Short mmCIF file of C-alpha atoms in Angstrom, two decimals:
data_model
loop_
_atom_site.label_atom_id
_atom_site.label_comp_id
_atom_site.label_asym_id
_atom_site.label_seq_id
_atom_site.Cartn_x
_atom_site.Cartn_y
_atom_site.Cartn_z
CA MET A 546 -0.06 0.22 -0.07
CA GLU A 547 1.25 3.61 -0.98
CA LYS A 548 2.17 5.66 1.83
CA LYS A 549 0.74 9.15 1.89
CA ILE A 550 2.65 12.09 2.85
CA SER A 551 0.60 16.19 3.31
CA PHE A 552 2.49 19.21 2.61
CA ILE A 553 1.71 21.46 4.99
CA ILE A 554 1.93 25.58 3.72
CA PRO A 555 0.94 28.83 6.18
CA CYS A 556 0.54 31.58 3.79
CA TYR A 557 -0.08 35.19 4.10
CA ASN A 558 -0.39 37.10 0.92
CA GLU A 559 1.44 34.54 -1.41
CA GLU A 560 -1.19 34.62 -3.94
CA LYS A 561 1.82 34.96 -7.03
CA ASN A 562 3.20 31.72 -5.25
CA ILE A 563 0.63 29.35 -4.86
CA ASP A 564 0.85 28.14 -8.78
CA LEU A 565 4.58 28.17 -8.52
CA ILE A 566 4.81 26.11 -4.92
CA SER A 567 2.04 23.45 -5.76
CA GLU A 568 3.63 22.97 -9.42
CA SER A 569 7.15 22.61 -7.67
CA ILE A 570 5.59 19.90 -5.46
CA HIS A 571 3.40 17.99 -8.51
CA LEU A 572 7.13 18.05 -10.34
CA VAL A 573 9.24 16.25 -7.66
CA MET A 574 6.42 14.18 -6.28
CA SER A 575 5.41 12.68 -10.03
CA LYS A 576 8.97 10.99 -9.76
CA LEU A 577 8.04 9.60 -6.12
CA ASN A 578 5.49 6.51 -5.69
CA TYR A 579 3.69 8.28 -3.23
CA PHE A 580 0.01 9.47 -2.10
CA TYR A 581 -0.13 13.31 -1.51
CA GLU A 582 -2.18 16.26 -0.70
CA ILE A 583 -1.00 19.89 -0.80
CA ILE A 584 -2.58 21.64 2.24
CA PHE A 585 -2.52 25.38 2.03
CA ILE A 586 -3.76 27.54 5.24
CA ASN A 587 -4.61 30.55 4.38
CA ASP A 588 -3.04 33.42 7.61
CA GLY A 589 -5.85 35.67 6.97
CA SER A 590 -4.45 37.07 3.93
CA THR A 591 -5.44 40.75 2.62
CA ASP A 592 -4.83 39.92 -0.83
CA ARG A 593 -5.91 37.37 -3.52
CA THR A 594 -4.48 34.60 -1.56
CA PHE A 595 -7.96 33.01 -1.17
CA ASP A 596 -9.95 33.75 -4.44
CA VAL A 597 -6.32 31.78 -5.86
CA LEU A 598 -6.30 28.72 -3.62
CA HIS A 599 -10.56 28.37 -3.85
CA LYS A 600 -9.59 28.72 -8.00
CA LYS A 601 -6.94 25.99 -7.51
CA SER A 602 -8.44 23.49 -5.42
CA LEU A 603 -11.64 23.44 -7.90
CA ILE A 604 -8.73 22.00 -10.71
CA ASP A 605 -6.41 20.39 -8.60
CA LYS A 606 -8.17 17.84 -6.37
CA SER A 607 -4.82 17.14 -4.06
CA VAL A 608 -5.32 20.86 -2.96
CA LYS A 609 -6.96 21.34 0.14
CA PHE A 610 -7.32 24.76 1.83
CA ILE A 611 -8.14 25.73 5.63
CA SER A 612 -8.45 29.56 5.99
CA PHE A 613 -8.42 31.93 9.06
CA SER A 614 -11.14 34.33 10.31
CA ARG A 615 -7.65 36.59 10.54
CA ASN A 616 -3.61 36.72 10.81
CA PHE A 617 -3.53 34.03 13.88
CA GLY A 618 0.46 33.64 13.16
CA LYS A 619 2.75 31.27 10.97
CA ASP A 620 2.62 28.52 13.90
CA SER A 621 -1.04 28.59 14.22
CA ALA A 622 -1.35 27.64 10.93
CA LEU A 623 1.23 25.14 11.28
CA LYS A 624 -1.00 23.78 14.02
CA ALA A 625 -3.98 23.37 11.60
CA GLY A 626 -2.36 21.73 9.05
CA PHE A 627 -0.88 19.32 12.14
CA ASP A 628 -4.66 19.18 13.20
CA TYR A 629 -5.98 18.65 9.89
CA ALA A 630 -3.14 16.04 8.34
CA ASN A 631 -4.32 12.40 7.87
CA CYS A 632 -1.42 10.69 6.18
CA ASP A 633 2.34 8.52 7.46
CA ALA A 634 4.28 11.59 7.23
CA ALA A 635 3.42 15.80 6.71
CA ILE A 636 6.39 17.85 5.01
CA THR A 637 6.34 21.55 6.46
CA ILE A 638 6.86 24.04 3.94
CA ASP A 639 6.80 27.57 3.31
CA ALA A 640 4.80 29.00 0.07
CA ASP A 641 7.92 31.91 -1.07
CA LEU A 642 9.71 29.16 -2.61
CA GLN A 643 12.79 30.06 -0.39
CA HIS A 644 12.89 25.97 0.80
CA PRO A 645 14.03 24.90 -2.59
CA PRO A 646 11.61 21.97 -3.90
CA GLU A 647 14.28 20.04 -4.44
CA LEU A 648 15.00 18.94 -0.73
CA ILE A 649 11.54 17.06 -1.00
CA THR A 650 13.26 13.59 -1.83
CA GLU A 651 16.00 13.89 0.46
CA LEU A 652 13.83 14.91 3.18
CA ILE A 653 11.47 11.61 2.20
CA SER A 654 14.41 9.42 1.92
CA GLU A 655 15.98 10.19 5.60
CA TRP A 656 12.68 9.62 7.06
CA GLU A 657 12.37 5.64 4.97
CA ASN A 658 15.39 4.99 6.24
CA GLY A 659 14.25 5.92 10.19
CA TYR A 660 14.67 8.83 10.83
CA GLN A 661 10.51 10.26 12.58
CA VAL A 662 12.12 14.45 11.93
CA VAL A 663 13.98 15.30 9.47
CA TYR A 664 14.29 19.12 9.44
CA ALA A 665 16.67 21.29 6.98
CA TYR A 666 18.68 24.44 8.62
CA ARG A 667 20.51 27.02 7.68
CA GLU A 668 24.77 25.34 7.13
CA LYS A 669 25.81 29.66 6.08
CA ASN A 670 24.12 32.66 6.27
CA ASN A 671 21.18 32.79 4.10
CA PRO A 672 23.15 35.17 0.99
CA HIS A 673 19.37 36.93 -0.01
CA VAL A 674 19.25 38.80 3.43
CA ASN A 675 20.76 41.72 4.52
CA ILE A 676 23.97 41.94 7.05
CA PHE A 677 21.57 43.29 9.55
CA ASN A 678 18.91 40.05 9.18
CA LYS A 679 21.98 37.73 9.09
CA LEU A 680 23.56 39.04 12.27
CA SER A 681 20.61 39.22 13.89
CA SER A 682 19.26 35.99 13.58
CA LYS A 683 22.71 34.16 14.05
CA ILE A 684 22.57 36.54 17.89
CA PHE A 685 19.02 35.05 18.28
CA TRP A 686 19.51 31.10 18.09
CA LEU A 687 23.21 31.56 19.63
CA PHE A 688 20.99 33.28 22.38
CA LEU A 689 18.11 30.38 22.23
CA LYS A 690 20.33 27.56 22.28
CA LYS A 691 22.38 28.79 25.43
CA ILE A 692 19.35 30.33 27.21
CA SER A 693 17.39 27.01 27.05
CA SER A 694 18.10 23.35 27.31
CA LEU A 695 17.83 22.40 23.70
CA GLU A 696 20.24 21.63 21.62
CA LEU A 697 19.36 23.99 18.24
CA GLU A 698 21.20 24.52 15.01
CA VAL A 699 22.27 28.17 14.06
CA GLY A 700 19.57 28.78 10.74
CA ILE A 701 16.84 25.63 11.71
CA SER A 702 13.75 26.26 9.61
CA ASP A 703 10.37 25.17 9.52
CA TYR A 704 10.97 23.31 6.44
CA ARG A 705 11.02 19.46 8.04
CA ILE A 706 9.12 15.94 7.44
CA ILE A 707 7.75 14.86 10.52
CA ASP A 708 6.63 11.13 10.89
CA LYS A 709 2.79 10.08 11.58
CA LYS A 710 4.13 9.10 14.82
CA VAL A 711 5.70 12.77 15.98
CA VAL A 712 2.67 14.66 14.75
CA ASP A 713 -0.37 12.89 16.79
CA VAL A 714 1.59 14.04 19.33
CA LEU A 715 2.19 17.47 18.05
CA LYS A 716 -1.95 17.83 17.81
CA GLU A 717 -2.23 16.62 21.61
CA LEU A 718 -0.33 19.52 22.25
CA ASN A 719 -2.47 22.87 23.29
CA GLU A 720 0.24 25.74 24.01
CA ILE A 721 -0.79 29.23 23.31
CA GLU A 722 1.83 31.00 21.59
CA ILE A 723 3.19 27.36 20.22
CA PHE A 724 7.05 27.79 18.96
CA TYR A 725 7.39 25.00 16.76
CA ARG A 726 11.22 24.93 16.31
CA GLY A 727 11.81 24.44 19.56
CA ILE A 728 8.47 22.27 20.46
CA ILE A 729 9.06 19.48 17.49
CA LYS A 730 13.10 19.23 18.77
CA TRP A 731 11.54 19.10 22.85
CA VAL A 732 9.54 16.06 21.83
CA GLY A 733 12.93 14.08 21.26
CA PHE A 734 12.31 10.94 18.74
CA LYS A 735 14.86 10.35 16.75
CA GLN A 736 15.85 12.79 14.59
CA LYS A 737 18.64 14.54 12.02
CA GLY A 738 19.25 17.84 10.59
CA ILE A 739 20.21 18.59 6.81
CA PRO A 740 22.04 21.64 5.29
CA TYR A 741 20.27 23.87 3.07
CA THR A 742 21.17 27.52 1.50
CA PRO A 743 17.25 29.53 1.23
CA ASP A 744 16.38 30.55 -2.26
CA GLU A 745 15.33 33.82 -3.04
CA ARG A 746 11.80 35.01 -2.82
CA ILE A 747 10.58 35.57 -6.05
CA ASN A 748 7.21 37.26 -5.60
CA GLY A 749 6.29 39.12 -2.67
CA ASN A 750 8.09 40.55 0.72
CA THR A 751 8.14 39.04 3.77
CA SER A 752 5.27 38.52 6.48
CA TYR A 753 8.40 39.06 9.31
CA SER A 754 8.96 42.53 10.07
CA LYS A 755 11.98 43.60 12.38
CA THR A 756 9.36 43.91 15.49
CA ALA A 757 7.10 40.49 14.30
CA LEU A 758 10.82 38.91 14.56
CA VAL A 759 11.62 40.82 18.30
CA LYS A 760 8.24 39.14 19.32
CA LEU A 761 9.05 35.69 17.76
CA ALA A 762 12.40 35.64 19.54
CA ILE A 763 10.78 36.66 22.99
CA GLN A 764 7.83 33.88 22.39
CA GLY A 765 10.55 31.87 21.72
CA ILE A 766 12.55 31.66 24.85
CA THR A 767 9.69 32.32 27.01
CA SER A 768 8.52 29.18 25.50
CA PHE A 769 11.50 27.43 26.38
CA SER A 770 13.14 28.76 29.89
CA THR A 771 12.75 30.05 32.91
CA LYS A 772 16.15 31.46 33.11
CA PRO A 773 15.41 35.19 32.68
CA LEU A 774 13.37 34.65 35.57
CA TYR A 775 16.79 33.14 37.56
CA LEU A 776 19.10 36.60 35.83
CA ALA A 777 16.33 39.25 37.28
CA MET A 778 16.58 37.31 40.54
CA PHE A 779 20.57 37.52 40.62
CA LEU A 780 20.67 40.83 38.66
CA GLY A 781 18.33 41.97 41.71
CA ILE A 782 21.54 39.45 44.73
CA GLY A 783 23.84 41.70 42.92
CA LEU A 784 22.53 44.91 42.67
CA SER A 785 21.50 44.75 45.99
CA ALA A 786 25.06 43.59 47.18
CA PHE A 787 26.85 46.48 45.70
CA ALA A 788 24.24 49.01 47.39
CA ILE A 789 25.03 47.59 50.64
CA ILE A 790 28.82 47.53 50.13
CA PHE A 791 28.79 51.36 48.50
CA PHE A 792 26.28 52.36 52.19
CA PHE A 793 29.21 51.29 54.06
CA ILE A 794 31.67 53.22 51.69
CA TYR A 795 29.59 56.38 52.21
CA VAL A 796 29.64 55.79 56.15
CA ILE A 797 33.57 55.11 56.30
CA TYR A 798 34.12 57.61 53.84
CA SER A 799 32.14 60.23 55.86
CA LEU A 800 33.50 59.38 59.13
CA ASN A 801 36.93 59.74 58.41
CA PHE A 802 36.52 62.49 56.48
CA ASN A 803 33.71 63.80 57.80
CA GLN A 804 31.85 65.33 55.37
CA SER A 805 29.44 64.24 52.79
CA ILE A 806 29.53 62.71 49.33
CA SER A 807 28.67 65.25 47.04
CA GLY A 808 26.89 64.93 43.58
CA TRP A 809 23.61 65.80 42.40
CA ALA A 810 24.11 64.34 38.81
CA SER A 811 25.03 61.49 39.95
CA VAL A 812 22.52 60.68 42.36
CA ILE A 813 19.43 61.35 39.88
CA ALA A 814 21.85 58.76 37.21
CA ALA A 815 21.96 56.11 39.90
CA ILE A 816 17.80 56.72 40.31
CA VAL A 817 16.78 56.47 36.83
CA PHE A 818 19.53 53.26 36.35
CA PHE A 819 18.08 51.21 39.27
CA GLY A 820 14.61 52.33 37.65
CA GLY A 821 14.66 51.40 34.47
CA LEU A 822 16.27 48.28 35.80
CA ASN A 823 13.05 47.59 38.12
CA LEU A 824 10.98 47.83 35.08
CA ILE A 825 13.37 45.43 32.86
CA VAL A 826 12.81 42.94 35.84
CA LEU A 827 9.06 43.83 36.07
CA GLY A 828 8.66 43.08 32.83
CA ILE A 829 10.75 39.67 32.52
CA VAL A 830 8.18 38.65 35.38
CA GLY A 831 5.42 40.10 33.56
CA MET A 832 5.59 38.16 30.04
CA TYR A 833 5.53 34.72 32.14
CA ILE A 834 2.49 36.16 34.30
CA GLY A 835 1.37 36.95 30.64
CA LYS A 836 1.61 33.67 29.02
CA LEU A 837 -0.21 32.44 32.32
CA PHE A 838 -3.01 34.58 32.04
CA MET A 839 -3.69 33.82 27.52
CA GLN A 840 -3.08 30.11 28.86
CA SER A 841 -6.10 30.24 31.43
CA LYS A 842 -8.49 31.22 28.94
CA GLU A 843 -8.22 27.98 26.79
CA ARG A 844 -9.21 29.85 23.78
CA PRO A 845 -8.20 28.30 20.17
CA ASN A 846 -5.06 28.59 18.58
CA TYR A 847 -6.78 29.88 15.22
CA LEU A 848 -10.60 30.31 14.02
CA ILE A 849 -11.56 28.48 10.95
CA SER A 850 -13.77 30.73 8.18
CA SER A 851 -13.60 28.36 5.25
CA THR A 852 -12.45 25.18 3.78
CA ASN A 853 -12.90 22.76 1.42
CA TYR A 854 -12.19 19.64 3.76
CA GLU A 855 -16.03 17.80 4.41
#
């Protein structure tokens, strides 16, 4: 019996790439002996992505679509794909064609060799982005690897194949603000990474603004580590110790020299500095409390406005 593979493709304003990515997948899979479906998740696009998907699904029976009521984010789109996929393995791939489709054959081959998760990571910097994005991406992944307990390759991507057993585990998870690049490493099973070089985006612009990337970084860090809370605590202890030492120095200086230490500007600067640190520590604690608050509401990760799943 032939195995079935589900391609899960999140889309946000990708109207010009729908036909290109689907035809690229058809070309690769035509050389392999598998049943397959292509699941597009329209993540609240504001262009004609939904219309293109609807029309595509009428002429191509392998194309399925799930359209959200609004933009919920890429990881929520991936969750919808996992929830609806009925397959022996799922392949997650971006719609912008920066994930080279020709790598699909290698992903499937490694899966057939017994690996339950095979993911692609950038061995070298992405040649199609500016130096700021290269540097910020490298710093983020190094920092996340250091601060969490996960072994994450620098430049790990959402391009991967996942065995049905792992997909079933992912379906059971119900976290708010899921960070799948970390979650999939966290669940374990037999995994393997393969290097790749991203292709250049053909149409459209990246949906990740600098603000979105910062939010993604915070989400990844707070989802897999409580070390920022420990850092805040140790920072408070260190500053308290410094204040005590400074107090004794001030007392000794005043007794020995019978005069006070002047410096209005330095006092104000110190007050502002420590006030800022207090706000930083409160912000760190607040992020974790906020995640607990949102999780307690038990709202769904996404809402579907339209789909061709029966």
